[in-house]
Amino acid sequence: MDDGDAHGPDEDQLSADDFVPADGGTWHGLLFANPVVGLPPQLTWSFTFPFRDVVRDDDEAALALTVEWLPVPATGWRHLAGHHVTCDSFAEPAEASVYHYVHHRFDRIDLRLAEQDGHRLRAVATVAGDIDRLGVDPVRADAWLTFAGILVQLPQVRDPGVALDRLAGHTDTTGLTFSPGHPGAALRFVAAAD
């Protein structure tokens, strides 16, 4: 018997107690199309719920829940409160994962957008169906998230004015302004200063 390891193999596993909410959560939109695979332009939303870092011995690791690619039938970015969206299978259409060293996928999503106060949105999420054996199922989060803008990533759309017009075909763009300097091919629109 090897006594060189002071803790058992399960000590590194996560438990529900590790999911302590932390500040810094965000939500954003993405208008995206992929004509190569026949995907027409659609607006989806992503929500990131951070938790306190997990500390084990001399190691500290980030922990977060992300719900991505979620279509929300809202009229605009300032009108998400009151919507309740579910998804019963991973990537059909949304994806949920818990990040702890790597992404651990979950099959089912239940997301309630409870309240909105300007750029802040209170989101309540439950994800279940632990595909990658994270070891905690379900995972729940309830947090106020800050609006991080809407990204527009459409083929041959490089002009912010054209991008905003295309976005207006999917959501109310009132209160949005172009934010230059976003890395990658997407054009980013954020909340205009009050």
Short mmCIF file of N, CA, C and O in Angstrom, two decimals, residues 32-162:
data_model
loop_
_atom_site.label_atom_id
_atom_site.label_comp_id
_atom_site.label_asym_id
_atom_site.label_seq_id
_atom_site.Cartn_x
_atom_site.Cartn_y
_atom_site.Cartn_z
N PHE A 32 -25.14 35.05 -36.13
CA PHE A 32 -24.17 34.19 -36.81
C PHE A 32 -24.86 33.48 -37.96
O PHE A 32 -26.06 33.18 -37.91
N ALA A 33 -24.10 33.21 -39.01
CA ALA A 33 -24.60 32.41 -40.13
C ALA A 33 -23.45 31.56 -40.65
O ALA A 33 -22.29 31.94 -40.55
N ASN A 34 -23.79 30.41 -41.20
CA ASN A 34 -22.79 29.57 -41.84
C ASN A 34 -23.42 28.97 -43.10
O ASN A 34 -24.03 27.89 -43.05
N PRO A 35 -23.30 29.67 -44.24
CA PRO A 35 -23.93 29.16 -45.47
C PRO A 35 -23.34 27.85 -45.95
O PRO A 35 -24.01 27.10 -46.67
N VAL A 36 -22.12 27.55 -45.57
CA VAL A 36 -21.49 26.29 -46.00
C VAL A 36 -22.30 25.08 -45.52
O VAL A 36 -22.46 24.10 -46.24
N VAL A 37 -22.83 25.17 -44.30
CA VAL A 37 -23.62 24.05 -43.76
C VAL A 37 -25.12 24.35 -43.82
O VAL A 37 -25.92 23.62 -43.25
N GLY A 38 -25.49 25.46 -44.49
CA GLY A 38 -26.89 25.79 -44.64
C GLY A 38 -27.54 26.44 -43.44
O GLY A 38 -28.76 26.39 -43.28
N LEU A 39 -26.73 27.05 -42.57
CA LEU A 39 -27.26 27.71 -41.38
C LEU A 39 -27.54 29.18 -41.70
O LEU A 39 -26.62 29.95 -41.94
N PRO A 40 -28.83 29.56 -41.72
CA PRO A 40 -29.17 30.95 -42.01
C PRO A 40 -28.84 31.83 -40.80
O PRO A 40 -28.63 31.33 -39.70
N PRO A 41 -28.81 33.15 -40.99
CA PRO A 41 -28.54 34.03 -39.85
C PRO A 41 -29.54 33.82 -38.72
O PRO A 41 -30.75 33.74 -38.96
N GLN A 42 -29.01 33.69 -37.52
CA GLN A 42 -29.87 33.57 -36.34
C GLN A 42 -29.17 34.22 -35.15
O GLN A 42 -27.95 34.24 -35.08
N LEU A 43 -29.99 34.76 -34.26
CA LEU A 43 -29.48 35.41 -33.07
C LEU A 43 -29.64 34.46 -31.90
O LEU A 43 -30.74 33.98 -31.63
N THR A 44 -28.53 34.19 -31.23
CA THR A 44 -28.56 33.35 -30.03
C THR A 44 -27.90 34.11 -28.90
O THR A 44 -27.23 35.11 -29.11
N TRP A 45 -28.08 33.59 -27.69
CA TRP A 45 -27.58 34.26 -26.48
C TRP A 45 -26.72 33.31 -25.67
O TRP A 45 -26.97 32.09 -25.66
N SER A 46 -25.74 33.86 -24.99
CA SER A 46 -24.84 33.08 -24.13
C SER A 46 -24.81 33.71 -22.75
O SER A 46 -24.84 34.94 -22.61
N PHE A 47 -24.71 32.84 -21.73
CA PHE A 47 -24.74 33.27 -20.33
C PHE A 47 -23.60 32.56 -19.60
O PHE A 47 -23.48 31.34 -19.68
N THR A 48 -22.77 33.33 -18.90
CA THR A 48 -21.63 32.76 -18.17
C THR A 48 -21.78 33.07 -16.69
O THR A 48 -21.85 34.24 -16.30
N PHE A 49 -21.82 32.00 -15.89
CA PHE A 49 -21.97 32.10 -14.44
C PHE A 49 -20.65 31.66 -13.79
O PHE A 49 -20.33 30.48 -13.78
N PRO A 50 -19.86 32.60 -13.26
CA PRO A 50 -18.62 32.19 -12.59
C PRO A 50 -18.87 31.74 -11.15
O PRO A 50 -19.82 32.19 -10.51
N PHE A 51 -18.01 30.87 -10.70
CA PHE A 51 -18.00 30.43 -9.31
C PHE A 51 -16.61 30.72 -8.75
O PHE A 51 -15.67 30.98 -9.50
N ARG A 52 -16.49 30.68 -7.44
CA ARG A 52 -15.17 30.88 -6.83
C ARG A 52 -14.22 29.79 -7.32
O ARG A 52 -14.63 28.66 -7.57
N ASP A 53 -12.95 30.16 -7.42
CA ASP A 53 -11.94 29.17 -7.82
C ASP A 53 -11.95 28.00 -6.84
O ASP A 53 -12.17 28.17 -5.64
N VAL A 54 -11.70 26.83 -7.38
CA VAL A 54 -11.62 25.62 -6.56
C VAL A 54 -10.18 25.45 -6.10
O VAL A 54 -9.25 25.43 -6.92
N VAL A 55 -9.99 25.35 -4.80
CA VAL A 55 -8.64 25.24 -4.23
C VAL A 55 -8.46 23.83 -3.68
O VAL A 55 -9.26 23.35 -2.88
N ARG A 56 -7.40 23.17 -4.14
CA ARG A 56 -7.03 21.85 -3.66
C ARG A 56 -5.52 21.85 -3.43
O ARG A 56 -4.76 22.07 -4.37
N ASP A 57 -5.10 21.64 -2.20
CA ASP A 57 -3.68 21.65 -1.86
C ASP A 57 -3.03 22.92 -2.41
O ASP A 57 -3.40 24.00 -2.05
N ASP A 58 -2.06 22.78 -3.33
CA ASP A 58 -1.37 23.94 -3.88
C ASP A 58 -1.94 24.37 -5.23
O ASP A 58 -1.33 25.16 -5.95
N ASP A 59 -3.09 23.85 -5.60
CA ASP A 59 -3.66 24.11 -6.91
C ASP A 59 -4.94 24.95 -6.78
O ASP A 59 -5.72 24.76 -5.84
N GLU A 60 -5.12 25.87 -7.72
CA GLU A 60 -6.32 26.70 -7.75
C GLU A 60 -6.83 26.69 -9.18
O GLU A 60 -6.09 26.98 -10.12
N ALA A 61 -8.10 26.33 -9.37
CA ALA A 61 -8.64 26.20 -10.73
C ALA A 61 -9.96 26.95 -10.86
O ALA A 61 -10.79 26.95 -9.95
N ALA A 62 -10.13 27.58 -12.02
CA ALA A 62 -11.36 28.31 -12.31
C ALA A 62 -12.53 27.34 -12.46
O ALA A 62 -12.35 26.18 -12.85
N LEU A 63 -13.72 27.85 -12.14
CA LEU A 63 -14.95 27.06 -12.24
C LEU A 63 -16.05 27.98 -12.75
O LEU A 63 -16.27 29.07 -12.19
N ALA A 64 -16.72 27.58 -13.83
CA ALA A 64 -17.80 28.40 -14.39
C ALA A 64 -18.79 27.53 -15.15
O ALA A 64 -18.43 26.47 -15.68
N LEU A 65 -20.02 27.98 -15.19
CA LEU A 65 -21.07 27.36 -16.00
C LEU A 65 -21.37 28.28 -17.17
O LEU A 65 -21.55 29.48 -16.98
N THR A 66 -21.40 27.71 -18.37
CA THR A 66 -21.73 28.49 -19.56
C THR A 66 -22.88 27.83 -20.31
O THR A 66 -22.87 26.61 -20.52
N VAL A 67 -23.85 28.64 -20.68
CA VAL A 67 -24.95 28.21 -21.55
C VAL A 67 -24.83 29.04 -22.82
O VAL A 67 -24.86 30.27 -22.76
N GLU A 68 -24.66 28.36 -23.98
CA GLU A 68 -24.40 29.07 -25.23
C GLU A 68 -25.36 28.63 -26.33
O GLU A 68 -25.95 27.57 -26.27
N TRP A 69 -25.46 29.50 -27.36
CA TRP A 69 -26.24 29.22 -28.56
C TRP A 69 -27.74 29.09 -28.26
O TRP A 69 -28.44 28.37 -28.95
N LEU A 70 -28.20 29.76 -27.24
CA LEU A 70 -29.59 29.62 -26.82
C LEU A 70 -30.47 30.66 -27.52
O LEU A 70 -30.29 31.86 -27.33
N PRO A 71 -31.44 30.21 -28.33
CA PRO A 71 -32.37 31.17 -28.92
C PRO A 71 -33.39 31.59 -27.85
O PRO A 71 -33.93 30.75 -27.14
N VAL A 72 -33.58 32.89 -27.71
CA VAL A 72 -34.55 33.43 -26.76
C VAL A 72 -35.50 34.31 -27.57
O VAL A 72 -35.06 35.25 -28.22
N PRO A 73 -36.79 34.02 -27.54
CA PRO A 73 -37.74 34.78 -28.36
C PRO A 73 -38.06 36.15 -27.78
O PRO A 73 -39.22 36.48 -27.53
N ALA A 74 -37.04 36.97 -27.59
CA ALA A 74 -37.22 38.31 -27.02
C ALA A 74 -37.19 39.34 -28.15
O ALA A 74 -36.54 39.13 -29.17
N THR A 75 -37.86 40.45 -27.94
CA THR A 75 -37.89 41.50 -28.96
C THR A 75 -36.63 42.34 -28.99
O THR A 75 -36.36 43.01 -29.97
N GLY A 76 -35.85 42.30 -27.92
CA GLY A 76 -34.63 43.08 -27.87
C GLY A 76 -33.78 42.72 -26.67
O GLY A 76 -34.23 42.05 -25.75
N TRP A 77 -32.55 43.23 -26.68
CA TRP A 77 -31.61 42.89 -25.61
C TRP A 77 -32.04 43.47 -24.27
O TRP A 77 -31.61 42.99 -23.23
N ARG A 78 -32.90 44.45 -24.28
CA ARG A 78 -33.39 45.03 -23.03
C ARG A 78 -34.70 44.41 -22.56
O ARG A 78 -35.30 44.88 -21.60
N HIS A 79 -35.12 43.33 -23.26
CA HIS A 79 -36.42 42.72 -22.96
C HIS A 79 -36.31 41.20 -22.80
O HIS A 79 -37.17 40.47 -23.27
N LEU A 80 -35.27 40.73 -22.13
CA LEU A 80 -35.11 39.30 -21.95
C LEU A 80 -35.82 38.77 -20.71
O LEU A 80 -36.13 37.58 -20.64
N ALA A 81 -36.07 39.64 -19.74
CA ALA A 81 -36.70 39.18 -18.50
C ALA A 81 -38.07 38.60 -18.79
O ALA A 81 -38.81 39.07 -19.65
N GLY A 82 -38.39 37.54 -18.06
CA GLY A 82 -39.68 36.88 -18.20
C GLY A 82 -39.65 35.68 -19.12
O GLY A 82 -40.60 34.91 -19.17
N HIS A 83 -38.55 35.47 -19.83
CA HIS A 83 -38.46 34.32 -20.73
C HIS A 83 -37.91 33.10 -19.98
O HIS A 83 -37.07 33.22 -19.10
N HIS A 84 -38.41 31.95 -20.36
CA HIS A 84 -38.00 30.67 -19.78
C HIS A 84 -37.73 29.73 -20.95
O HIS A 84 -38.62 29.45 -21.74
N VAL A 85 -36.48 29.27 -21.07
CA VAL A 85 -36.08 28.46 -22.21
C VAL A 85 -35.50 27.13 -21.72
O VAL A 85 -34.73 27.10 -20.75
N THR A 86 -35.86 26.06 -22.41
CA THR A 86 -35.32 24.75 -22.07
C THR A 86 -34.73 24.09 -23.32
O THR A 86 -35.09 24.45 -24.44
N CYS A 87 -33.87 23.15 -23.08
CA CYS A 87 -33.24 22.37 -24.14
C CYS A 87 -33.03 20.97 -23.58
O CYS A 87 -32.50 20.83 -22.47
N ASP A 88 -33.44 19.94 -24.32
CA ASP A 88 -33.40 18.58 -23.78
C ASP A 88 -32.24 17.73 -24.25
O ASP A 88 -32.07 16.62 -23.77
N SER A 89 -31.43 18.24 -25.18
CA SER A 89 -30.32 17.45 -25.69
C SER A 89 -29.18 18.38 -26.09
O SER A 89 -29.42 19.43 -26.69
N PHE A 90 -27.96 17.99 -25.77
CA PHE A 90 -26.79 18.83 -26.03
C PHE A 90 -26.73 19.24 -27.49
O PHE A 90 -26.87 18.40 -28.39
N ALA A 91 -26.55 20.54 -27.73
CA ALA A 91 -26.39 21.12 -29.06
C ALA A 91 -27.65 21.08 -29.90
O ALA A 91 -27.59 21.26 -31.12
N GLU A 92 -28.80 20.86 -29.28
CA GLU A 92 -30.06 20.87 -30.04
C GLU A 92 -31.06 21.77 -29.37
O GLU A 92 -32.01 21.29 -28.74
N PRO A 93 -30.96 23.08 -29.48
CA PRO A 93 -29.91 23.80 -30.20
C PRO A 93 -28.79 24.33 -29.30
O PRO A 93 -27.72 24.67 -29.78
N ALA A 94 -29.03 24.43 -28.01
CA ALA A 94 -28.07 25.09 -27.11
C ALA A 94 -27.05 24.11 -26.54
O ALA A 94 -27.24 22.89 -26.57
N GLU A 95 -25.97 24.69 -26.00
CA GLU A 95 -24.92 23.89 -25.37
C GLU A 95 -24.66 24.42 -23.97
O GLU A 95 -24.58 25.63 -23.76
N ALA A 96 -24.52 23.51 -23.02
CA ALA A 96 -24.18 23.87 -21.65
C ALA A 96 -22.94 23.11 -21.25
O ALA A 96 -22.80 21.92 -21.56
N SER A 97 -22.03 23.80 -20.55
CA SER A 97 -20.84 23.11 -20.06
C SER A 97 -20.37 23.78 -18.78
O SER A 97 -20.58 24.97 -18.56
N VAL A 98 -19.74 22.97 -17.95
CA VAL A 98 -19.07 23.47 -16.76
C VAL A 98 -17.59 23.45 -17.07
O VAL A 98 -17.04 22.41 -17.47
N TYR A 99 -16.94 24.61 -16.93
CA TYR A 99 -15.50 24.67 -17.16
C TYR A 99 -14.77 24.45 -15.84
O TYR A 99 -14.94 25.18 -14.88
N HIS A 100 -13.99 23.39 -15.80
CA HIS A 100 -13.08 23.09 -14.69
C HIS A 100 -11.90 22.36 -15.33
O HIS A 100 -11.97 21.16 -15.59
N TYR A 101 -10.86 23.08 -15.66
CA TYR A 101 -9.71 22.64 -16.44
C TYR A 101 -10.08 22.47 -17.92
O TYR A 101 -9.37 22.92 -18.80
N VAL A 102 -11.16 21.77 -18.20
CA VAL A 102 -11.69 21.61 -19.55
C VAL A 102 -13.21 21.77 -19.47
O VAL A 102 -13.78 21.82 -18.38
N HIS A 103 -13.86 21.80 -20.62
CA HIS A 103 -15.32 21.90 -20.64
C HIS A 103 -15.96 20.52 -20.45
O HIS A 103 -15.60 19.58 -21.13
N HIS A 104 -16.90 20.44 -19.54
CA HIS A 104 -17.65 19.22 -19.26
C HIS A 104 -19.08 19.47 -19.70
O HIS A 104 -19.78 20.32 -19.14
N ARG A 105 -19.55 18.75 -20.70
CA ARG A 105 -20.85 18.99 -21.31
C ARG A 105 -22.00 18.43 -20.48
O ARG A 105 -21.87 17.40 -19.83
N PHE A 106 -23.14 19.13 -20.59
CA PHE A 106 -24.39 18.69 -19.96
C PHE A 106 -25.49 18.67 -21.01
O PHE A 106 -25.56 19.57 -21.86
N ASP A 107 -26.35 17.66 -20.94
CA ASP A 107 -27.41 17.47 -21.93
C ASP A 107 -28.53 18.49 -21.84
O ASP A 107 -28.93 19.08 -22.83
N ARG A 108 -29.08 18.68 -20.67
CA ARG A 108 -30.33 19.43 -20.52
C ARG A 108 -30.10 20.80 -19.88
O ARG A 108 -29.29 20.95 -18.97
N ILE A 109 -30.88 21.76 -20.37
CA ILE A 109 -30.79 23.14 -19.89
C ILE A 109 -32.18 23.63 -19.51
O ILE A 109 -33.15 23.42 -20.24
N ASP A 110 -32.26 24.27 -18.37
CA ASP A 110 -33.46 25.00 -17.96
C ASP A 110 -32.98 26.38 -17.52
O ASP A 110 -32.27 26.49 -16.53
N LEU A 111 -33.33 27.40 -18.29
CA LEU A 111 -32.85 28.75 -18.01
C LEU A 111 -34.04 29.69 -17.90
O LEU A 111 -34.85 29.81 -18.82
N ARG A 112 -34.13 30.34 -16.75
CA ARG A 112 -35.19 31.33 -16.50
C ARG A 112 -34.53 32.69 -16.37
O ARG A 112 -33.62 32.88 -15.56
N LEU A 113 -34.99 33.62 -17.18
CA LEU A 113 -34.49 34.99 -17.14
C LEU A 113 -35.45 35.78 -16.27
O LEU A 113 -36.49 36.23 -16.72
N ALA A 114 -35.09 35.89 -15.01
CA ALA A 114 -36.03 36.31 -13.98
C ALA A 114 -36.28 37.81 -13.92
O ALA A 114 -37.42 38.25 -13.78
N GLU A 115 -35.22 38.61 -13.98
CA GLU A 115 -35.36 40.06 -13.82
C GLU A 115 -34.31 40.75 -14.66
O GLU A 115 -33.26 40.19 -14.93
N GLN A 116 -34.64 42.00 -15.06
CA GLN A 116 -33.65 42.79 -15.78
C GLN A 116 -33.67 44.21 -15.26
O GLN A 116 -34.73 44.79 -15.03
N ASP A 117 -32.48 44.74 -15.05
CA ASP A 117 -32.31 46.11 -14.58
C ASP A 117 -31.26 46.76 -15.47
O ASP A 117 -30.05 46.65 -15.21
N GLY A 118 -31.71 47.38 -16.56
CA GLY A 118 -30.78 47.99 -17.50
C GLY A 118 -29.88 46.96 -18.14
O GLY A 118 -30.34 46.05 -18.82
N HIS A 119 -28.57 47.07 -17.87
CA HIS A 119 -27.58 46.17 -18.47
C HIS A 119 -27.39 44.89 -17.67
O HIS A 119 -26.59 44.04 -18.05
N ARG A 120 -28.10 44.78 -16.57
CA ARG A 120 -27.96 43.60 -15.71
C ARG A 120 -29.18 42.70 -15.85
O ARG A 120 -30.31 43.18 -15.93
N LEU A 121 -28.93 41.40 -15.88
CA LEU A 121 -29.98 40.41 -16.06
C LEU A 121 -29.79 39.31 -15.03
O LEU A 121 -28.71 38.74 -14.91
N ARG A 122 -30.85 39.04 -14.27
CA ARG A 122 -30.77 37.93 -13.31
C ARG A 122 -31.23 36.66 -14.02
O ARG A 122 -32.36 36.56 -14.49
N ALA A 123 -30.32 35.71 -14.10
CA ALA A 123 -30.57 34.44 -14.78
C ALA A 123 -30.46 33.30 -13.78
O ALA A 123 -29.57 33.29 -12.93
N VAL A 124 -31.39 32.35 -13.91
CA VAL A 124 -31.42 31.18 -13.03
C VAL A 124 -31.32 29.96 -13.94
O VAL A 124 -32.21 29.72 -14.77
N ALA A 125 -30.26 29.20 -13.79
CA ALA A 125 -30.01 28.06 -14.67
C ALA A 125 -29.87 26.77 -13.90
O ALA A 125 -29.30 26.75 -12.80
N THR A 126 -30.39 25.71 -14.49
CA THR A 126 -30.13 24.35 -14.02
C THR A 126 -29.73 23.53 -15.24
O THR A 126 -30.45 23.53 -16.25
N VAL A 127 -28.57 22.89 -15.16
CA VAL A 127 -28.15 21.98 -16.23
C VAL A 127 -28.03 20.59 -15.63
O VAL A 127 -27.64 20.42 -14.48
N ALA A 128 -28.39 19.59 -16.44
CA ALA A 128 -28.37 18.20 -15.96
C ALA A 128 -27.97 17.30 -17.12
O ALA A 128 -27.95 17.71 -18.28
N GLY A 129 -27.71 16.04 -16.77
CA GLY A 129 -27.27 15.09 -17.78
C GLY A 129 -25.78 15.21 -18.02
O GLY A 129 -25.32 15.66 -19.07
N ASP A 130 -25.00 14.82 -17.05
CA ASP A 130 -23.54 14.97 -16.99
C ASP A 130 -22.88 14.06 -18.04
O ASP A 130 -22.50 12.94 -17.75
N ILE A 131 -22.71 14.56 -19.26
CA ILE A 131 -22.17 13.76 -20.37
C ILE A 131 -20.74 13.32 -20.11
O ILE A 131 -20.37 12.16 -20.36
N ASP A 132 -19.91 14.24 -19.62
CA ASP A 132 -18.47 13.98 -19.50
C ASP A 132 -18.03 13.59 -18.09
O ASP A 132 -16.85 13.67 -17.77
N ARG A 133 -18.97 13.18 -17.26
CA ARG A 133 -18.69 12.65 -15.92
C ARG A 133 -17.93 13.63 -15.02
O ARG A 133 -16.94 13.27 -14.40
N LEU A 134 -18.45 14.86 -14.97
CA LEU A 134 -17.88 15.83 -14.04
C LEU A 134 -18.07 15.37 -12.61
O LEU A 134 -17.22 15.57 -11.76
N GLY A 135 -19.21 14.72 -12.35
CA GLY A 135 -19.45 14.17 -11.02
C GLY A 135 -20.45 14.96 -10.20
O GLY A 135 -20.79 14.54 -9.08
N VAL A 136 -20.92 16.09 -10.70
CA VAL A 136 -21.96 16.87 -10.02
C VAL A 136 -23.10 17.03 -11.01
O VAL A 136 -22.92 17.53 -12.12
N ASP A 137 -24.28 16.57 -10.63
CA ASP A 137 -25.42 16.60 -11.53
C ASP A 137 -26.70 16.60 -10.70
O ASP A 137 -26.90 15.66 -9.92
N PRO A 138 -27.52 17.64 -10.79
CA PRO A 138 -27.43 18.79 -11.67
C PRO A 138 -26.51 19.87 -11.11
O PRO A 138 -26.08 19.80 -9.97
N VAL A 139 -26.24 20.88 -11.95
CA VAL A 139 -25.51 22.08 -11.54
C VAL A 139 -26.49 23.24 -11.65
O VAL A 139 -27.17 23.39 -12.66
N ARG A 140 -26.54 24.05 -10.60
CA ARG A 140 -27.46 25.19 -10.57
C ARG A 140 -26.69 26.49 -10.40
O ARG A 140 -25.65 26.52 -9.74
N ALA A 141 -27.25 27.56 -10.97
CA ALA A 141 -26.65 28.89 -10.83
C ALA A 141 -27.77 29.92 -10.82
O ALA A 141 -28.77 29.77 -11.52
N ASP A 142 -27.58 30.95 -10.03
CA ASP A 142 -28.54 32.04 -9.92
C ASP A 142 -27.70 33.30 -9.71
O ASP A 142 -27.07 33.45 -8.66
N ALA A 143 -27.66 34.18 -10.73
CA ALA A 143 -26.75 35.33 -10.63
C ALA A 143 -27.24 36.49 -11.47
O ALA A 143 -27.98 36.31 -12.44
N TRP A 144 -26.80 37.68 -11.07
CA TRP A 144 -26.97 38.87 -11.89
C TRP A 144 -25.80 38.93 -12.85
O TRP A 144 -24.64 38.94 -12.43
N LEU A 145 -26.10 38.96 -14.15
CA LEU A 145 -25.09 38.97 -15.19
C LEU A 145 -25.08 40.33 -15.88
O LEU A 145 -26.12 40.97 -16.03
N THR A 146 -23.90 40.76 -16.34
CA THR A 146 -23.74 42.05 -16.99
C THR A 146 -23.70 41.88 -18.51
O THR A 146 -23.02 40.98 -19.02
N PHE A 147 -24.41 42.73 -19.21
CA PHE A 147 -24.47 42.69 -20.67
C PHE A 147 -23.10 43.00 -21.26
O PHE A 147 -22.49 44.02 -20.96
N ALA A 148 -22.61 42.11 -22.13
CA ALA A 148 -21.30 42.27 -22.75
C ALA A 148 -21.41 42.59 -24.24
O ALA A 148 -20.41 42.59 -24.95
N GLY A 149 -22.63 42.84 -24.71
CA GLY A 149 -22.82 43.25 -26.10
C GLY A 149 -23.38 42.15 -26.98
O GLY A 149 -23.72 41.07 -26.52
N ILE A 150 -23.48 42.48 -28.27
CA ILE A 150 -23.92 41.53 -29.28
C ILE A 150 -22.87 41.49 -30.37
O ILE A 150 -22.45 42.54 -30.89
N LEU A 151 -22.42 40.31 -30.71
CA LEU A 151 -21.46 40.11 -31.79
C LEU A 151 -22.20 39.80 -33.08
O LEU A 151 -23.18 39.03 -33.06
N VAL A 152 -21.77 40.38 -34.17
CA VAL A 152 -22.34 40.08 -35.49
C VAL A 152 -21.23 39.46 -36.32
O VAL A 152 -20.21 40.10 -36.59
N GLN A 153 -21.43 38.21 -36.71
CA GLN A 153 -20.44 37.49 -37.50
C GLN A 153 -21.17 36.86 -38.69
O GLN A 153 -21.66 35.73 -38.61
N LEU A 154 -21.24 37.63 -39.77
CA LEU A 154 -21.95 37.21 -40.97
C LEU A 154 -20.98 37.28 -42.17
O LEU A 154 -20.15 38.18 -42.23
N PRO A 155 -21.11 36.35 -43.11
CA PRO A 155 -20.23 36.37 -44.28
C PRO A 155 -20.31 37.69 -45.04
O PRO A 155 -21.40 38.23 -45.24
N GLN A 156 -19.18 38.22 -45.43
CA GLN A 156 -19.06 39.44 -46.21
C GLN A 156 -19.60 40.69 -45.52
O GLN A 156 -19.81 41.71 -46.17
N VAL A 157 -19.86 40.65 -44.22
CA VAL A 157 -20.31 41.84 -43.51
C VAL A 157 -19.16 42.34 -42.66
O VAL A 157 -18.81 41.74 -41.64
N ARG A 158 -18.56 43.46 -43.11
CA ARG A 158 -17.42 44.03 -42.40
C ARG A 158 -17.70 45.47 -41.96
O ARG A 158 -16.96 46.05 -41.19
N ASP A 159 -18.75 46.07 -42.51
CA ASP A 159 -19.09 47.45 -42.21
C ASP A 159 -20.04 47.50 -41.01
O ASP A 159 -21.08 46.81 -41.02
N PRO A 160 -19.73 48.29 -39.98
CA PRO A 160 -20.59 48.35 -38.80
C PRO A 160 -22.03 48.78 -39.09
O PRO A 160 -22.97 48.26 -38.49
N GLY A 161 -22.21 49.70 -40.04
CA GLY A 161 -23.56 50.14 -40.39
C GLY A 161 -24.38 49.01 -41.00
O GLY A 161 -25.56 48.83 -40.66
N VAL A 162 -23.77 48.25 -41.89
CA VAL A 162 -24.46 47.10 -42.51
C VAL A 162 -24.75 46.05 -41.44
O VAL A 162 -25.84 45.48 -41.39
#
